[in-house]
mmCIF file of C-alpha atoms in Angstrom:
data_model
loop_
_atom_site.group_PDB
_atom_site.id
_atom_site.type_symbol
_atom_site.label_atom_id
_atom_site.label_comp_id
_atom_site.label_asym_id
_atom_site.label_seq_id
_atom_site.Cartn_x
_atom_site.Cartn_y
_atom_site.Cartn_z
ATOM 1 C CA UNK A 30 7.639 17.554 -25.598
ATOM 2 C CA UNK A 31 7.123 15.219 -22.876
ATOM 3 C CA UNK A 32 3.261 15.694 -21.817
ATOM 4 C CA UNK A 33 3.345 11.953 -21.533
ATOM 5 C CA UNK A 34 5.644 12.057 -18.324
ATOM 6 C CA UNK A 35 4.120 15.533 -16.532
ATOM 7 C CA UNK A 36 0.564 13.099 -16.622
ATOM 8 C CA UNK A 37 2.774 9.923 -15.875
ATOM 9 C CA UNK A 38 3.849 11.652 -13.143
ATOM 10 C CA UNK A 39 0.281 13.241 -11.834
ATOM 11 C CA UNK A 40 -1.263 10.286 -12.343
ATOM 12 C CA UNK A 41 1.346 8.397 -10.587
ATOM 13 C CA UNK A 42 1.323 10.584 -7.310
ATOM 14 C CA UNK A 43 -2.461 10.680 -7.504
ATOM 15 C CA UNK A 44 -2.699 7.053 -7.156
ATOM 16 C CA UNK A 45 -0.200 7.042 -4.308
ATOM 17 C CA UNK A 46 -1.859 9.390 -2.166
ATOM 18 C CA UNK A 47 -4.901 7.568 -2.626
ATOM 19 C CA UNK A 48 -3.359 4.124 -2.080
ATOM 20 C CA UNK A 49 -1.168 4.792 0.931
ATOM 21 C CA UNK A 50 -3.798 7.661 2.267
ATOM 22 C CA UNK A 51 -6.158 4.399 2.373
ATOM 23 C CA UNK A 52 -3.881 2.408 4.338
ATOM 24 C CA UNK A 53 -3.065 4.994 6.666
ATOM 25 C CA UNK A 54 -7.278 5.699 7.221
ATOM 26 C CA UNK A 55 -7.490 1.856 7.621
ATOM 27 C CA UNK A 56 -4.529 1.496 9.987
ATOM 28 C CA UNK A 57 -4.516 4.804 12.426
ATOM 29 C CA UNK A 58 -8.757 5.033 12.272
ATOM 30 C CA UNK A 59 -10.953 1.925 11.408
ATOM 31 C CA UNK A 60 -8.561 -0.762 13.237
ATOM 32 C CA UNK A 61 -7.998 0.846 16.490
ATOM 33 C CA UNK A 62 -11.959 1.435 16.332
ATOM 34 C CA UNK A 63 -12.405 -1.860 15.358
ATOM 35 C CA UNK A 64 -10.371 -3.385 18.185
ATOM 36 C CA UNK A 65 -12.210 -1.263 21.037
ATOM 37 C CA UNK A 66 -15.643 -2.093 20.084
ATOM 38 C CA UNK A 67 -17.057 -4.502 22.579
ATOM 39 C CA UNK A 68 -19.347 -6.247 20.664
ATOM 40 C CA UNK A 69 -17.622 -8.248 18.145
ATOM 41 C CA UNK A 70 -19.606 -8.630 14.954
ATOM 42 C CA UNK A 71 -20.024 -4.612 15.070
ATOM 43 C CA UNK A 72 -16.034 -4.238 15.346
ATOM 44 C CA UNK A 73 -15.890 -7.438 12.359
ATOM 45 C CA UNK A 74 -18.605 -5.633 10.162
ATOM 46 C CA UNK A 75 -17.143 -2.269 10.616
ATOM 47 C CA UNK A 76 -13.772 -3.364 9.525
ATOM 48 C CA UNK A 77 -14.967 -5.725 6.669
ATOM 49 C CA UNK A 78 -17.330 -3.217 5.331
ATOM 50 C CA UNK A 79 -14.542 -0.978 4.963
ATOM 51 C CA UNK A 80 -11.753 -3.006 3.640
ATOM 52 C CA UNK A 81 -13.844 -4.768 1.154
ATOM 53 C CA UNK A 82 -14.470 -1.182 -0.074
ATOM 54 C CA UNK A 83 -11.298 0.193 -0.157
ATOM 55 C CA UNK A 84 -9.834 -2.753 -1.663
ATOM 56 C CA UNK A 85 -12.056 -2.665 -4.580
ATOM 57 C CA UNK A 86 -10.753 1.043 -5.034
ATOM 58 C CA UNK A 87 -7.187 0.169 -4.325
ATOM 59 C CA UNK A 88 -7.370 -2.275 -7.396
ATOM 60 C CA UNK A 89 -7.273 0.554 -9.664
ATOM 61 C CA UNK A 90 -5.189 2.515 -7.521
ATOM 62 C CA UNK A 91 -1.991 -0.195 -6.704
ATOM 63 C CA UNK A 92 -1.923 -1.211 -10.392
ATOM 64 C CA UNK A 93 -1.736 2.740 -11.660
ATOM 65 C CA UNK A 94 1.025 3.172 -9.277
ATOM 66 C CA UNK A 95 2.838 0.576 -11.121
ATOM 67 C CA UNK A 96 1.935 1.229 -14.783
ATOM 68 C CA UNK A 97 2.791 5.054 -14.501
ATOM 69 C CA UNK A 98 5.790 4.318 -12.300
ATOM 70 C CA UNK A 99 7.113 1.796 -15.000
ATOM 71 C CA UNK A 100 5.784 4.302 -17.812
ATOM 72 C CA UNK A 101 8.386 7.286 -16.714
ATOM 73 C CA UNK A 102 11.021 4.551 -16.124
ATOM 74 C CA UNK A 103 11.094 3.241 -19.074
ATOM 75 C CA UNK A 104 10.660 7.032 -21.014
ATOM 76 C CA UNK A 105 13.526 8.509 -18.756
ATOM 77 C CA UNK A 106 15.240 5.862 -18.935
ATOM 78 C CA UNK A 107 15.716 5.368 -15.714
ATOM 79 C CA UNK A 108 16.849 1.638 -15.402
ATOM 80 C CA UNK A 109 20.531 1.999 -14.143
ATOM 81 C CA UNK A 110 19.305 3.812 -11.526
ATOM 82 C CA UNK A 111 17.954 1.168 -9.657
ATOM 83 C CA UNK A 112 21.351 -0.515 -9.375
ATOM 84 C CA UNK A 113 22.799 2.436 -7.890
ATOM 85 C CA UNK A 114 22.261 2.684 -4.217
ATOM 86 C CA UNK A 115 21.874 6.678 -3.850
ATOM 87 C CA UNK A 116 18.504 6.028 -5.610
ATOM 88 C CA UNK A 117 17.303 2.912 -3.188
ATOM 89 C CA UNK A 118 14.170 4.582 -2.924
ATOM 90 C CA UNK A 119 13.460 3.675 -6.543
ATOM 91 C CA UNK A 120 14.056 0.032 -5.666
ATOM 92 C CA UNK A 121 11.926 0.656 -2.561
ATOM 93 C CA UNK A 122 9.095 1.339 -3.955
ATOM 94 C CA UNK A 123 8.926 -0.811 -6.656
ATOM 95 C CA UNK A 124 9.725 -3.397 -3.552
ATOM 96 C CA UNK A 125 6.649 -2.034 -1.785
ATOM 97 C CA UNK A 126 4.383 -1.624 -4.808
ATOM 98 C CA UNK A 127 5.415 -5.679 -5.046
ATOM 99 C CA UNK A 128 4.469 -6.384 -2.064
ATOM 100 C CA UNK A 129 0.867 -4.656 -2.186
ATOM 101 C CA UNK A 130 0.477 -6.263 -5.317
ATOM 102 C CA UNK A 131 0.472 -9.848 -3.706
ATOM 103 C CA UNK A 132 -1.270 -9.098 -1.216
ATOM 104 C CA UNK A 133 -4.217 -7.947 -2.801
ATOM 105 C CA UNK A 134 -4.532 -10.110 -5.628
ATOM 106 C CA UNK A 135 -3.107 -13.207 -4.276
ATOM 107 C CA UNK A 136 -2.494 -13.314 -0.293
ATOM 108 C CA UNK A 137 -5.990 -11.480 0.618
ATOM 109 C CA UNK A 138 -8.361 -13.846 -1.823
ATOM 110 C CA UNK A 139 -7.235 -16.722 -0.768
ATOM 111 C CA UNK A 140 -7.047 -15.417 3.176
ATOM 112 C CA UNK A 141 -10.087 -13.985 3.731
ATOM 113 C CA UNK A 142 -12.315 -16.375 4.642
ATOM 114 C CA UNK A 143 -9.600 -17.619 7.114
ATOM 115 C CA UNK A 144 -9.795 -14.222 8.598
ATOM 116 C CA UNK A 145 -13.267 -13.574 8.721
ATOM 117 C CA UNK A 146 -13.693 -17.501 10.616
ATOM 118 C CA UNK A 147 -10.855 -16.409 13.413
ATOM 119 C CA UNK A 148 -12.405 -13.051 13.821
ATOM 120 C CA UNK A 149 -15.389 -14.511 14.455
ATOM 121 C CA UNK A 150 -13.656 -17.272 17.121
ATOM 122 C CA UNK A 151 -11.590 -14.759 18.242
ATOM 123 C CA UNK A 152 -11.811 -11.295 17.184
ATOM 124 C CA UNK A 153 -8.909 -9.520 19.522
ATOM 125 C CA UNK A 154 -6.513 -11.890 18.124
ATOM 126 C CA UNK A 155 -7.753 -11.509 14.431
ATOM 127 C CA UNK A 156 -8.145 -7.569 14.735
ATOM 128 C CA UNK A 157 -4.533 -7.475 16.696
ATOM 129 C CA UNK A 158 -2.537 -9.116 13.859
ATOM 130 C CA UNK A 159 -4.332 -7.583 11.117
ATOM 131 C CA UNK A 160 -3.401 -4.393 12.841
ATOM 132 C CA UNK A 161 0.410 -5.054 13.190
ATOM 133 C CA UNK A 162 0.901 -5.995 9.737
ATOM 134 C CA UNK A 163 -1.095 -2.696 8.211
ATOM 135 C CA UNK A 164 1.256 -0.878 10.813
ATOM 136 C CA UNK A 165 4.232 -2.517 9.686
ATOM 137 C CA UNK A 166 3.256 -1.828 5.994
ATOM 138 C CA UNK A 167 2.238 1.755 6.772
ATOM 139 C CA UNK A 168 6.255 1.888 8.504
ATOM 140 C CA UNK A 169 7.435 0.748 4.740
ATOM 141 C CA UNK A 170 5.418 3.086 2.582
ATOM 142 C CA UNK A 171 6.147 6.146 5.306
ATOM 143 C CA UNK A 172 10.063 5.082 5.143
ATOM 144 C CA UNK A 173 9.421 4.757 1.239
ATOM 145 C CA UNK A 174 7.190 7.573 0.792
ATOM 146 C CA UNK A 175 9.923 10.299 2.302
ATOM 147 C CA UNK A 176 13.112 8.794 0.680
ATOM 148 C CA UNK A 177 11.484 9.220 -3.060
ATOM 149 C CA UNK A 178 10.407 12.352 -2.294
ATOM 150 C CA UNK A 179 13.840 13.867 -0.569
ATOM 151 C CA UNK A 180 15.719 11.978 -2.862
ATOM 152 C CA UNK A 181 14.153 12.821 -5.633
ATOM 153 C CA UNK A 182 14.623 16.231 -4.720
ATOM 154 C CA UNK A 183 18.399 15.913 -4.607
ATOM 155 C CA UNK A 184 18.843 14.721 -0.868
ATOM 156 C CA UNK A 185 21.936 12.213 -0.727
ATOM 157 C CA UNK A 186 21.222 9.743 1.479
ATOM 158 C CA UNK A 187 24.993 7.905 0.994
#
């Protein structure tokens, strides 16, 4: 029986949705409120109030992803499949999972304090680049997000 991969697999998709469902919240609601607010420690607080939130949720969440994903790899046996290009969405996302990963527990520690000083110098420029790269990111796991799913449901992309 393989009970082990069906909650692999739940697990797996639960931490997903909650991961990139955060970033999406964060990128398409709280940053485009944060950049119309007019008074600039309400748009800062609003935005660091929520981030430092969610990222203390998303620490659970990012590393999940990447222990269940690596769980059903390694029990499927799965491996060659990331040197074959009709499954690039298996290299994707562990490519996106990688880059999350760094982000949160190495880029974002060591960054935040330079963040919160230019937002508070300048908080349109701060609030505009933070917002480009969660769009660009949310781009990624979108792209990411459908070609697992299609291709894991037999769509051929090549």
């Amino acid at each position: 029986m393989m009970d082990d991969i069906v909650i692999a697999r739940a697990l797996h998709v639960l931490a997903v949705i909650h991961w990139i469902g955060g970033l999406s919240f964060v990128t398409l609601v709280v940053l485009p409120i944060a950049r119309s607010q007019r008074i600039n420690e309400e748009a800062h607080l609003l935005f660091d109030v929520t981030e430092r939130h969610f990222s203390a949720q998303v620490r659970i969440s990012i590393p999940l992803a990447g222990i269940t994903g690596l769980w059903m790899t390694y029990r499927m046996e799965l491996w060659d499949r990331f040197a074959d290009l009709h499954f690039w969405w298996l290299s994707a996302m562990f490519g996106l999972w990688l880059i999350f990963m760094i982000m949160l527990f190495v880029i974002e520690p060591r960054l935040h304090a330079k963040f919160q000083e230019t937002a508070r110098r300048d908080s349109q420029t701060a609030f505009r680049r933070v917002s480009r790269l969660h769009e660009v990111l949310l781009l990624l796991a979108a792209i990411t997000a459908f070609g697992a799913v299609a291709g894991s449901h037999g769509l051929d992309f090549f």
